[in-house]
């Protein structure tokens, strides 16, 4: 073996070897239990960062582990390359606005940009050594996915679970599209409570609002029914200041008597409560804001102004008219669009919805039937379902997405749908040929596209549609921030279409943080460049770092975090290189003298078995970090620091009479080192494969280390494990004594005082020659307790 491991050369070489030999190709007819993984398709919205490697690599470690358990691993990879995130990327890079270009031209730019980024993504994941079958790659904008997405939409529409209706909808005025509740984020914002003088039969009714610009949209005042001070006004009408029209005063328990003045203004629409009140009390809708975020032409004083301009203007006019009683600073929570940070409005609009609210109980029950890792993540999902207020709005007023296969009758507005055989179809390019029930033959195409989550949520169904033999899939993995989106939507879609769960288990990873509380993200540009990190530190070092975290927890990252992992890799290479020189004349096939194994040899193999059992148990629970700690402990403490140091003299022995114990030590070292490679293989696949090819390939039938199987040992002898622990304690004590006396560890000493229990004494007596050689002692003194 070479003295130094050159990862710049070895990692690409191993990747090329795996690709050439199709090591990770999925064979549906292969032996072994199916283990299928639903991997999150990264969004084509910008370059990948260290945070992506963090969560994706933890899951990739699990894929490798299950493959080495003899399971048939189905590990596809895809790209989420349609929808608003990709549109915004194109707008940034091209310096254009989607609405300023012909639709077809903008979509072409999106496809070109997506293809370029997907090639970079694939190159990066390959450089990280991902054991993906790239023959299973999919894209959410591909013809295959568009066809399936449209077919499933038609299925929901025919079943009445997807409906089109005019209703208040969450709206982003920056992105000019409707959005779903799951796309909201909240932030604290400084605002003002403006106290305005409504009146009822000549009496003043002070009303507090943070949205005075919506005064023209006011349709009702609400009071809590137990508000003693104001109950007399219930059922009467109030006059709206400045505008002078009358509105009803109604009771409702959602009107908080402790908030503001206790009298709540309902405008269309200030918040979700306003929308709820309008529906529950059958109130009229006054259209105040337009989709582009300006006031409608018929709004007195504010027509054509933006929200901020309108607020400033209405306050000026109220002050001039003496209609502003007071102003009180307040900090409150506002909803913003997660994609752009713009405060969200609620506008009346015709949209398509998937009816999830009636299914809340089934969606709650589904959570109980899935195994969550870590278990506490289930509560995030349940909290989300419990607090759902809106059906899932799946239509987006954008361009690059899966089109709705829908047209509307020009006369009566009734929707008509495409035939499944014609899918995928774009109704803006293909006219509807038919007649409406009303007799009309003219139709208007739906121009909205499906929400990107409406497509990415069907990835389990896509794999099922490709012929995956078992459904539900085994496992899905992703970070905790998309429990409310990808997890929730996928569960809903799978239940609606198959009445089954999409997967049996969920592996929920954490974030990488740039600093306390700040998630690394593409939009913030605060993530280290993964390709540069690989080039400087190696893919294996990055993999080892990502796999060190406890599942579901967030981790800080700086390049300094990679130094311990690089030291581990150096130690592994050096240990293998040292061992290879001592194993040149050894063949495991020619060794059968197991009675020659000394206690230290038997202990090493027993401790190996215990480590394999423990690591496997932890990896079955998706705890890569804890498994790593167990493997590190065996490699560093047991194999390198204890066993190799203990048996060096035996391994170097050339005398004929010492041949038998030397062969025994060679067998133990060969077996343990091979097991170490298997244990580290999911974490550091490149270096472990390189070592396997150098030392072990000639002795084994498997072309690659990653095609070998982890052993499944029985529980090891507890006495041997106790012997090993006492052995390490005694060797540590003699080393410490020499250090404190200023002696070299190779300095000879007269006596090695060895502490042991009575039942372990025979094992230590049998190990006397190894112990004397390791301690450089003339004699042993047994101190039996």
XYZ file of C-alpha atoms in Angstrom:
785
model
C 0.000 0.000 0.000
C 1.089 3.562 -0.652
C 2.401 5.483 2.324
C -0.175 8.248 1.962
C -3.761 8.042 0.797
C -4.387 10.462 -2.073
C -8.115 11.155 -1.953
C -7.917 13.419 -5.027
C -7.025 10.341 -7.048
C -8.687 7.534 -5.104
C -12.193 8.965 -4.685
C -12.832 9.549 -8.424
C -11.245 6.178 -9.145
C -13.607 4.370 -6.766
C -16.610 6.237 -8.170
C -15.610 5.256 -11.700
C -15.181 1.642 -10.572
C -18.649 1.551 -8.989
C -20.183 3.082 -12.089
C -18.388 0.773 -14.520
C -19.289 -2.350 -12.535
C -22.862 -1.162 -11.811
C -22.350 -1.930 -8.128
C -25.469 -0.031 -7.045
C -27.832 -0.891 -9.898
C -31.228 -1.952 -8.623
C -32.292 -5.404 -9.802
C -35.974 -6.041 -9.001
C -35.373 -9.776 -9.296
C -32.408 -9.888 -6.917
C -32.505 -11.841 -3.682
C -33.122 -10.121 -0.389
C -35.924 -8.192 1.239
C -36.851 -4.995 -0.598
C -35.749 -1.798 1.137
C -37.160 1.183 -0.772
C -36.240 4.807 -0.100
C -38.295 7.853 -1.032
C -35.609 10.516 -1.339
C -36.537 14.221 -1.350
C -35.888 15.686 -4.809
C -33.758 18.808 -4.257
C -35.441 21.954 -5.509
C -33.846 23.590 -8.521
C -33.668 27.042 -6.936
C -29.925 27.675 -6.731
C -26.648 25.972 -5.866
C -26.515 23.283 -3.201
C -24.826 23.989 0.141
C -23.434 22.018 3.081
C -26.936 21.736 4.571
C -28.055 19.576 1.646
C -25.097 17.234 2.092
C -25.882 16.955 5.801
C -29.364 15.471 5.485
C -28.882 13.595 2.219
C -25.688 11.898 3.423
C -27.239 10.681 6.662
C -29.860 8.889 4.597
C -27.261 7.586 2.128
C -25.388 5.966 5.026
C -28.598 4.120 5.877
C -28.984 2.967 2.266
C -25.474 1.504 2.296
C -26.061 -0.155 5.663
C -29.204 -1.937 4.487
C -27.494 -3.058 1.290
C -24.780 -4.658 3.426
C -27.501 -6.440 5.432
C -28.360 -8.356 2.277
C -31.432 -6.287 1.424
C -32.352 -5.298 -2.128
C -32.092 -1.520 -1.898
C -34.235 0.625 -4.189
C -32.547 4.018 -4.013
C -33.722 6.466 -6.688
C -32.950 10.158 -6.949
C -34.943 12.950 -8.497
C -35.047 16.703 -8.991
C -37.892 19.066 -8.187
C -37.494 21.251 -11.249
C -40.838 22.983 -11.677
C -42.735 25.699 -9.898
C -42.074 29.043 -8.306
C -38.567 28.278 -6.887
C -37.230 27.506 -10.359
C -39.037 30.493 -11.865
C -37.465 32.845 -9.332
C -34.019 31.367 -10.049
C -34.467 32.037 -13.763
C -35.722 35.562 -13.099
C -32.648 36.283 -10.958
C -30.120 34.789 -13.337
C -31.643 36.118 -16.544
C -32.656 39.507 -15.156
C -36.201 39.066 -16.478
C -39.746 38.880 -15.154
C -41.858 35.883 -16.123
C -44.875 38.070 -16.778
C -42.895 40.205 -19.253
C -42.028 37.287 -21.575
C -44.129 35.068 -23.805
C -45.127 32.024 -21.736
C -43.427 29.533 -24.049
C -40.158 31.498 -24.088
C -40.026 31.714 -20.299
C -40.762 28.005 -19.891
C -37.914 27.225 -22.327
C -35.551 29.280 -20.152
C -36.739 27.361 -17.084
C -36.081 24.008 -18.737
C -32.624 25.058 -19.866
C -31.716 26.357 -16.408
C -33.116 23.262 -14.712
C -31.073 20.922 -16.908
C -27.892 22.861 -16.151
C -28.421 22.801 -12.388
C -29.514 19.166 -12.337
C -26.253 18.167 -14.028
C -24.348 20.051 -11.302
C -26.448 18.455 -8.547
C -25.858 14.983 -9.905
C -22.136 15.637 -10.230
C -21.973 16.775 -6.599
C -23.925 13.840 -5.192
C -21.787 11.449 -7.242
C -18.652 13.132 -5.891
C -19.954 12.421 -2.399
C -20.049 8.727 -3.278
C -23.823 8.319 -3.237
C -24.864 4.741 -3.949
C -27.802 5.860 -6.052
C -29.079 3.977 -9.079
C -29.066 6.921 -11.489
C -31.038 4.821 -13.936
C -34.029 5.497 -11.661
C -33.651 9.288 -11.860
C -36.857 11.289 -12.200
C -37.783 14.973 -12.581
C -41.024 16.582 -11.459
C -41.236 18.424 -14.808
C -40.670 15.333 -16.982
C -43.323 14.001 -19.327
C -43.692 10.881 -17.141
C -44.334 12.896 -13.959
C -46.588 15.441 -15.678
C -48.749 12.663 -17.044
C -49.075 10.949 -13.660
C -49.685 14.222 -11.847
C -52.486 15.198 -14.234
C -54.017 11.717 -14.095
C -54.092 11.793 -10.305
C -55.633 15.269 -10.340
C -58.407 14.003 -12.621
C -58.954 11.109 -10.220
C -59.406 13.530 -7.310
C -61.661 15.837 -9.328
C -63.955 12.968 -10.338
C -64.116 11.825 -6.705
C -65.003 15.329 -5.520
C -61.807 15.639 -3.481
C -60.360 18.299 -5.797
C -62.744 21.203 -6.237
C -62.731 24.605 -7.892
C -64.307 27.435 -5.951
C -64.324 31.180 -5.527
C -63.126 31.852 -1.989
C -60.663 33.863 0.071
C -57.168 32.605 -0.661
C -53.705 33.286 0.717
C -51.976 35.460 -1.861
C -48.421 36.690 -2.417
C -48.478 40.048 -4.196
C -44.758 39.802 -4.997
C -44.973 36.384 -6.664
C -48.477 37.169 -7.980
C -49.862 33.771 -7.019
C -52.029 31.969 -4.520
C -50.153 29.958 -1.895
C -50.992 27.262 0.630
C -51.002 27.510 4.419
C -47.863 25.370 4.532
C -45.957 28.024 2.574
C -46.395 30.605 5.302
C -43.774 31.679 7.774
C -44.375 34.051 10.650
C -42.320 36.926 11.950
C -42.667 39.572 14.607
C -43.297 43.052 13.178
C -43.688 46.499 14.673
C -47.068 48.020 13.868
C -49.664 50.437 15.218
C -53.151 50.031 16.621
C -55.147 52.872 15.065
C -58.276 53.698 17.106
C -61.050 54.763 14.718
C -64.455 56.300 15.592
C -67.241 54.081 14.310
C -70.694 55.165 15.516
C -74.003 53.523 16.361
C -77.139 55.614 16.739
C -75.037 58.628 17.516
C -72.865 56.872 20.122
C -69.108 56.495 19.654
C -67.750 52.975 19.089
C -63.928 53.080 19.205
C -62.454 50.299 17.072
C -58.764 49.330 16.991
C -57.181 48.067 13.776
C -53.687 47.579 12.366
C -55.118 47.640 8.809
C -56.843 51.042 8.406
C -56.226 50.871 4.652
C -58.905 48.121 4.497
C -61.563 50.429 5.940
C -63.467 50.469 2.632
C -63.603 46.653 2.805
C -65.194 46.657 6.275
C -68.363 44.519 6.275
C -69.121 43.981 9.967
C -68.175 44.746 13.569
C -67.963 41.815 15.979
C -68.357 41.726 19.755
C -67.945 38.896 22.191
C -71.462 37.897 23.296
C -70.462 38.286 26.952
C -68.979 41.769 26.460
C -71.274 43.511 28.973
C -70.141 47.016 28.039
C -71.139 46.647 24.394
C -73.891 44.012 24.334
C -76.561 46.645 23.741
C -75.146 47.305 20.244
C -75.554 43.711 19.035
C -78.039 43.496 16.170
C -77.745 47.175 15.300
C -75.652 48.826 12.602
C -72.545 51.005 12.745
C -71.406 53.805 10.478
C -67.901 53.388 8.960
C -65.755 56.505 9.481
C -64.649 58.452 6.400
C -66.751 56.328 4.024
C -70.089 56.676 5.820
C -71.787 53.380 4.893
C -73.583 51.184 7.435
C -72.480 47.698 8.523
C -74.027 45.184 10.963
C -72.824 44.581 14.528
C -72.851 40.867 15.349
C -71.811 38.617 18.259
C -69.043 36.010 17.938
C -66.939 34.264 20.548
C -63.772 34.762 18.456
C -63.951 38.509 19.181
C -61.447 38.878 22.019
C -62.771 41.430 24.549
C -59.208 41.916 25.848
C -57.736 42.849 22.489
C -57.784 46.466 21.357
C -61.083 48.054 22.347
C -62.953 44.749 22.403
C -64.796 45.677 19.180
C -63.318 43.936 16.150
C -63.476 45.200 12.583
C -64.093 42.516 9.956
C -62.759 43.576 6.546
C -62.372 41.541 3.387
C -59.793 40.397 4.119
C -57.474 41.368 6.942
C -56.727 37.887 8.256
C -57.993 34.310 8.308
C -60.538 35.140 11.028
C -62.124 37.690 8.679
C -62.416 34.985 6.025
C -63.959 32.603 8.545
C -66.483 35.228 9.701
C -67.512 36.053 6.144
C -68.284 32.396 5.483
C -69.975 31.655 8.819
C -72.153 34.792 8.850
C -72.764 34.955 5.085
C -71.326 38.449 4.842
C -70.711 40.251 1.521
C -67.221 40.553 0.037
C -65.871 43.987 -0.824
C -62.992 43.699 -3.277
C -60.350 46.137 -2.078
C -56.958 44.792 -3.198
C -55.993 43.465 -6.623
C -53.646 40.483 -7.203
C -50.713 42.780 -8.022
C -50.966 44.348 -4.556
C -52.620 47.666 -5.435
C -56.036 49.013 -4.502
C -58.908 48.435 -6.913
C -60.047 51.347 -9.129
C -63.365 51.728 -7.270
C -61.769 52.194 -3.796
C -62.194 55.871 -2.928
C -58.989 57.769 -2.092
C -56.699 54.743 -2.569
C -57.197 53.494 -6.148
C -53.927 52.347 -7.736
C -51.834 52.742 -4.551
C -49.795 49.969 -2.951
C -50.668 48.680 0.522
C -48.007 50.810 2.222
C -48.950 53.876 0.188
C -52.606 53.258 0.909
C -52.037 53.002 4.643
C -50.128 56.264 4.665
C -52.815 58.022 2.605
C -55.784 56.775 4.654
C -54.101 57.856 7.900
C -53.515 61.313 6.411
C -57.161 61.636 5.417
C -58.440 60.325 8.778
C -56.256 62.826 10.626
C -57.429 65.682 8.411
C -61.048 64.726 9.055
C -60.485 64.394 12.804
C -61.317 60.708 12.633
C -58.199 59.241 14.230
C -58.789 58.986 17.961
C -55.332 57.671 18.934
C -52.400 55.506 17.913
C -50.803 52.786 20.035
C -47.520 51.037 19.033
C -47.822 47.267 19.003
C -45.685 44.282 18.057
C -47.607 41.470 16.446
C -47.104 38.346 14.378
C -47.511 38.604 10.621
C -47.573 35.887 7.975
C -45.060 36.073 5.137
C -44.468 33.959 2.040
C -41.576 31.603 2.750
C -40.204 32.054 -0.788
C -39.824 35.832 -0.831
C -40.614 37.163 2.634
C -43.519 39.329 1.435
C -46.404 39.836 3.854
C -49.287 37.692 2.655
C -52.707 39.072 1.778
C -56.049 37.260 1.601
C -57.910 37.892 -1.633
C -61.119 36.491 -3.117
C -60.155 34.309 -6.065
C -61.193 31.216 -8.008
C -58.753 28.407 -7.198
C -58.469 24.625 -7.144
C -58.342 22.940 -3.746
C -57.777 19.452 -2.420
C -60.261 18.984 0.402
C -58.044 18.014 3.344
C -60.091 19.571 6.162
C -62.761 16.823 6.105
C -59.971 14.227 6.316
C -58.225 15.539 9.451
C -59.078 12.475 11.530
C -57.701 10.075 8.898
C -54.595 12.226 8.579
C -54.097 12.157 12.356
C -54.568 8.401 12.451
C -51.966 7.940 9.715
C -49.301 9.461 11.943
C -49.863 6.739 14.525
C -49.271 4.006 11.956
C -45.900 5.342 10.769
C -42.686 4.769 12.721
C -41.100 8.188 13.254
C -37.362 8.602 13.803
C -36.872 10.451 16.073
C -40.236 9.737 17.679
C -40.894 13.305 18.842
C -41.138 14.533 15.246
C -44.596 12.987 15.065
C -45.856 15.773 17.336
C -44.890 18.403 14.757
C -47.046 16.656 12.201
C -49.967 16.246 14.605
C -49.766 19.904 15.633
C -49.867 20.897 11.981
C -52.933 18.762 11.251
C -54.682 19.998 14.387
C -54.174 23.641 13.404
C -55.178 23.356 9.746
C -57.550 26.179 8.828
C -57.602 25.955 5.041
C -58.076 23.275 2.430
C -54.953 22.766 0.332
C -54.910 25.338 -2.470
C -53.098 23.562 -5.323
C -53.385 26.152 -8.108
C -50.681 28.712 -8.774
C -50.907 31.721 -11.062
C -47.470 31.055 -12.508
C -45.968 29.579 -15.666
C -43.477 26.739 -15.199
C -45.371 23.853 -13.692
C -47.713 20.991 -14.445
C -50.777 22.466 -16.216
C -54.285 21.704 -15.027
C -55.932 19.510 -17.705
C -59.003 21.740 -17.512
C -60.998 24.163 -19.655
C -64.057 26.234 -18.730
C -67.228 26.707 -20.716
C -67.273 30.259 -22.036
C -71.025 30.495 -21.474
C -71.656 28.924 -18.068
C -68.146 28.576 -16.604
C -68.455 24.849 -15.925
C -65.069 23.034 -15.940
C -64.453 20.234 -18.451
C -61.571 17.792 -18.211
C -59.085 16.136 -20.545
C -59.309 12.451 -21.397
C -56.620 10.422 -19.636
C -55.329 9.069 -22.956
C -54.391 12.620 -24.018
C -52.147 13.299 -21.003
C -49.887 15.114 -20.485
C -51.641 18.090 -22.016
C -51.350 21.866 -21.850
C -54.807 23.413 -22.275
C -53.273 26.755 -23.286
C -51.862 25.061 -26.379
C -54.480 22.370 -27.066
C -58.128 23.491 -27.494
C -60.954 21.434 -26.033
C -63.029 19.659 -28.695
C -66.470 19.025 -27.344
C -69.744 20.513 -26.197
C -70.756 21.696 -22.748
C -74.004 20.442 -21.208
C -75.354 23.965 -21.767
C -74.774 23.579 -25.495
C -71.790 25.920 -25.783
C -68.791 24.790 -27.861
C -66.359 27.527 -26.824
C -63.979 26.947 -23.943
C -61.412 28.973 -22.045
C -58.223 27.141 -20.923
C -57.097 27.088 -17.303
C -53.857 29.086 -17.201
C -52.838 28.244 -13.626
C -50.403 25.423 -12.896
C -50.283 22.882 -10.099
C -48.448 23.810 -6.918
C -45.004 22.184 -6.983
C -45.897 20.286 -3.779
C -48.882 18.811 -5.609
C -46.355 17.093 -7.876
C -43.507 16.305 -5.478
C -46.048 14.827 -3.038
C -46.693 11.963 -5.465
C -43.130 10.587 -5.510
C -44.191 7.378 -3.682
C -46.967 6.956 -6.240
C -44.476 7.573 -9.054
C -42.308 4.711 -7.802
C -45.402 2.532 -7.418
C -46.437 3.441 -10.960
C -42.996 2.372 -12.205
C -43.694 -1.127 -10.942
C -42.159 -1.122 -7.456
C -43.242 -4.478 -6.099
C -44.127 -3.376 -2.561
C -46.209 -0.448 -1.368
C -46.025 1.330 1.072
C -42.364 2.100 0.508
C -39.993 1.337 3.375
C -38.696 4.754 4.300
C -38.730 8.434 3.499
C -36.059 10.851 4.639
C -35.974 14.634 4.826
C -35.264 17.533 7.183
C -37.763 18.563 9.819
C -38.843 21.832 8.184
C -40.911 20.079 5.498
C -42.966 17.862 7.787
C -45.859 20.278 7.259
C -45.457 20.181 3.474
C -43.869 17.136 1.907
C -44.747 14.708 4.704
C -48.303 15.965 5.156
C -49.114 16.293 1.462
C -47.635 12.896 0.579
C -49.625 11.167 3.302
C -52.795 12.895 2.097
C -52.203 11.981 -1.558
C -51.371 8.360 -0.779
C -54.466 7.940 1.401
C -56.672 9.561 -1.247
C -55.337 7.477 -4.142
C -54.486 4.103 -2.539
C -56.039 4.138 0.958
C -52.563 3.154 2.130
C -49.715 4.968 3.833
C -46.903 6.041 1.489
C -44.130 4.560 3.665
C -43.617 2.562 6.853
C -40.944 4.760 8.433
C -39.793 8.377 8.420
C -36.207 9.474 8.990
C -36.258 13.150 9.966
C -32.922 14.955 9.925
C -31.841 18.301 11.341
C -30.477 21.497 9.830
C -26.967 22.800 9.474
C -26.657 26.185 11.151
C -24.257 28.931 10.126
C -24.595 30.431 13.593
C -27.012 30.111 16.474
C -30.565 30.133 15.185
C -29.583 30.797 11.547
C -30.261 27.999 9.102
C -27.908 27.675 6.153
C -29.940 28.302 3.011
C -29.563 29.128 -0.663
C -31.416 32.409 -0.286
C -29.155 33.642 2.525
C -25.962 32.616 0.739
C -24.394 31.587 4.050
C -23.416 28.006 3.198
C -19.933 26.756 2.344
C -19.467 25.489 -1.213
C -19.666 21.664 -1.045
C -17.503 21.111 -4.141
C -14.734 23.253 -2.641
C -14.987 21.382 0.662
C -14.695 18.039 -1.128
C -11.697 19.314 -3.071
C -9.922 20.456 0.081
C -10.950 17.865 2.668
C -12.335 14.800 0.772
C -15.825 13.412 0.405
C -15.204 10.800 3.093
C -14.281 13.451 5.660
C -17.491 15.335 4.882
C -19.506 12.127 5.069
C -18.043 11.220 8.442
C -18.896 14.673 9.777
C -22.487 14.614 8.504
C -23.062 11.175 10.004
C -21.823 12.234 13.438
C -24.952 14.141 14.471
C -27.808 12.771 16.519
C -30.808 12.258 14.270
C -33.139 15.221 14.029
C -30.822 17.681 15.777
C -29.364 20.800 14.193
C -25.588 21.141 13.882
C -23.173 24.020 13.459
C -20.623 23.787 10.683
C -17.204 25.231 10.118
C -14.308 23.648 8.184
C -12.521 23.101 11.504
C -15.189 20.478 12.275
C -13.596 18.258 9.618
C -10.205 17.930 11.296
C -11.145 15.013 13.618
C -12.633 13.156 10.668
C -9.457 13.640 8.650
C -7.400 12.300 11.577
C -9.654 9.242 11.702
C -9.138 8.602 7.992
C -5.380 8.938 8.384
C -5.457 6.491 11.308
C -7.547 4.013 9.318
C -5.180 4.129 6.352
C -2.083 3.808 8.546
C -3.569 0.921 10.533
C -4.460 -0.895 7.311
C -1.032 -0.204 5.828
C 0.725 -1.454 8.973
C -1.494 -4.536 9.097
C -0.986 -5.339 5.430
C 2.758 -5.731 5.959
C 2.053 -8.285 8.693
C -0.560 -10.168 6.683
C 1.329 -10.672 3.430
C 1.893 -14.352 4.095
C -1.537 -15.002 5.594
C -4.499 -16.632 3.871
C -7.761 -16.961 5.808
C -8.714 -19.969 3.696
C -5.675 -21.811 5.047
C -6.389 -21.103 8.700
C -8.382 -23.618 10.724
C -6.392 -23.861 13.970
C -8.926 -21.997 16.112
C -7.685 -23.682 19.272
C -4.500 -21.616 18.866
C -6.390 -18.372 19.489
C -5.208 -16.790 22.719
C -7.522 -14.861 25.069
C -6.627 -11.505 23.497
C -7.482 -12.884 20.034
C -10.775 -14.313 21.255
C -11.589 -11.076 23.091
C -10.929 -8.961 19.999
C -13.308 -11.061 17.925
C -15.916 -11.062 20.705
C -15.673 -7.283 21.000
C -15.953 -7.054 17.220
C -19.161 -9.072 17.388
C -20.532 -6.870 20.156
C -19.719 -3.729 18.147
C -21.403 -5.116 15.030
C -24.524 -5.963 17.029
C -24.669 -2.559 18.714
C -23.937 -0.552 15.568
C -26.514 -2.506 13.572
C -29.141 -1.941 16.254
C -28.480 1.811 16.223
C -28.498 2.051 12.428
C -31.817 0.222 12.327
C -33.047 3.178 14.410
C -31.345 5.587 11.937
C -28.918 6.812 14.589
C -25.817 7.174 12.420
C -23.997 9.356 14.961
C -24.348 6.953 17.857
C -23.377 4.022 15.647
C -20.247 5.935 14.594
C -19.234 6.370 18.232
C -19.442 2.610 18.833
C -17.407 1.842 15.719
C -14.810 4.511 16.542
C -14.429 3.079 20.040
C -13.724 -0.395 18.707
C -11.316 0.803 16.037
C -9.321 3.306 18.102
C -9.408 1.791 21.589
C -9.753 -1.920 21.050
C -8.032 -2.682 17.764
C -5.340 -0.006 17.476
C -4.498 1.111 21.002
C -4.923 -2.253 22.696
C -4.803 -5.325 20.469
C -2.203 -4.327 17.892
C 0.103 -2.969 20.614
C -0.410 -6.119 22.683
C 0.404 -8.642 19.940
C 3.076 -6.778 17.955
C 5.850 -9.059 19.145
C 3.774 -12.105 18.317
C 3.065 -10.792 14.807
C 6.758 -10.005 14.199
C 7.991 -13.354 15.577
C 10.050 -15.439 13.160
C 10.920 -18.414 15.361
C 9.400 -21.713 14.308
C 8.017 -22.428 17.774
C 6.072 -19.141 17.692
C 4.485 -19.785 14.292
C 1.231 -21.108 15.727
C 0.457 -18.090 17.978
C 1.580 -15.750 15.160
C -0.942 -17.301 12.781
C -3.623 -16.939 15.443
C -2.817 -13.234 15.800
C -2.848 -12.842 12.020
C -6.276 -14.440 11.852
C -7.666 -12.156 14.555
C -6.124 -9.052 12.976
C -7.288 -9.998 9.480
C -10.841 -10.680 10.683
C -11.089 -7.560 12.840
C -9.646 -5.246 10.196
C -12.035 -6.598 7.579
C -14.927 -6.030 9.969
C -13.709 -2.485 10.628
C -13.832 -1.821 6.886
C -17.368 -3.182 6.722
C -18.432 -1.079 9.705
C -16.962 2.103 8.250
C -18.062 1.330 4.673
C -21.404 3.193 4.902
C -19.628 6.233 6.331
C -16.383 6.391 4.336
C -17.031 4.283 1.224
C -14.059 5.471 -0.843
C -11.198 4.747 1.542
C -12.703 1.493 2.788
C -13.130 0.293 -0.803
C -9.520 1.238 -1.601
C -8.241 -0.766 1.381
C -10.488 -3.696 0.502
C -9.109 -3.821 -3.021
C -5.514 -3.650 -1.711
C -5.714 -6.261 1.058
C -8.888 -8.325 0.975
C -10.151 -8.597 -2.600
C -7.849 -11.485 -3.479
C -9.262 -13.475 -0.571
C -12.956 -12.858 -1.190
C -15.476 -13.467 -3.989
C -17.210 -10.063 -3.805
C -16.118 -7.564 -6.439
C -16.643 -4.674 -4.033
C -16.565 -4.232 -0.282
C -20.054 -2.764 -0.594
C -21.385 -6.073 -1.879
C -20.179 -7.929 1.219
C -22.538 -8.613 4.102
C -22.210 -7.570 7.695
C -22.030 -10.613 9.962
C -24.953 -11.322 12.270
C -23.177 -12.705 15.322
C -24.711 -14.228 18.395
C -24.230 -12.492 21.719
C -20.519 -12.790 22.604
C -19.091 -14.382 25.752
C -19.557 -11.836 28.544
C -16.489 -13.139 30.375
C -14.335 -12.394 27.342
C -15.746 -8.865 27.184
C -14.958 -8.334 30.872
C -11.476 -9.696 30.268
C -11.002 -7.114 27.520
C -12.120 -4.225 29.720
C -9.763 -5.329 32.533
C -6.977 -5.818 29.956
C -7.366 -2.228 28.722
C -7.394 -0.884 32.272
C -4.142 -2.687 33.163
C -2.341 -1.647 29.988
C -3.466 1.946 30.511
C -2.220 1.862 34.100
C 1.263 0.631 33.171
C 1.556 3.233 30.414
C 0.468 5.965 32.804
C 3.023 4.816 35.369
C 5.848 4.979 32.828
C 4.765 8.432 31.660
C 4.647 9.775 35.221
C 8.132 8.416 35.836
C 9.423 10.067 32.677
C 10.141 6.717 31.006
C 9.693 5.790 27.379
C 6.806 3.421 26.783
C 9.388 0.987 25.405
C 11.512 1.190 28.551
C 11.905 -2.082 30.444
C 10.425 -2.407 33.912
C 10.981 -5.065 36.554
C 7.370 -5.850 37.425
C 3.948 -5.380 35.827
C 1.353 -5.394 38.675
C -1.834 -6.698 37.071
C -5.207 -6.387 38.779
C -7.901 -8.932 38.004
C -10.860 -10.849 39.368
C -10.411 -14.514 40.265
C -12.459 -15.855 37.355
C -10.368 -13.862 34.828
C -7.019 -15.016 36.265
C -6.688 -18.078 33.947
C -7.181 -15.842 30.901
C -4.468 -13.445 32.064
C -2.082 -16.306 32.856
C -2.626 -17.643 29.334
C -1.827 -14.136 28.011
C 1.367 -13.735 30.025
C 3.759 -13.708 27.079
C 1.769 -11.001 25.248
C 1.523 -8.902 28.427
C 5.229 -9.082 29.272
C 6.189 -8.166 25.711
C 3.758 -5.256 25.513
C 4.726 -3.782 28.910
C 8.438 -4.565 28.474
C 8.273 -6.182 31.929
C 10.431 -8.968 33.383
C 7.616 -10.490 35.391
C 3.901 -10.208 36.167
C 2.438 -9.806 39.639
C -1.209 -10.807 39.792
C -3.292 -8.789 42.243
C -6.502 -10.773 42.551
C -9.628 -9.216 44.046
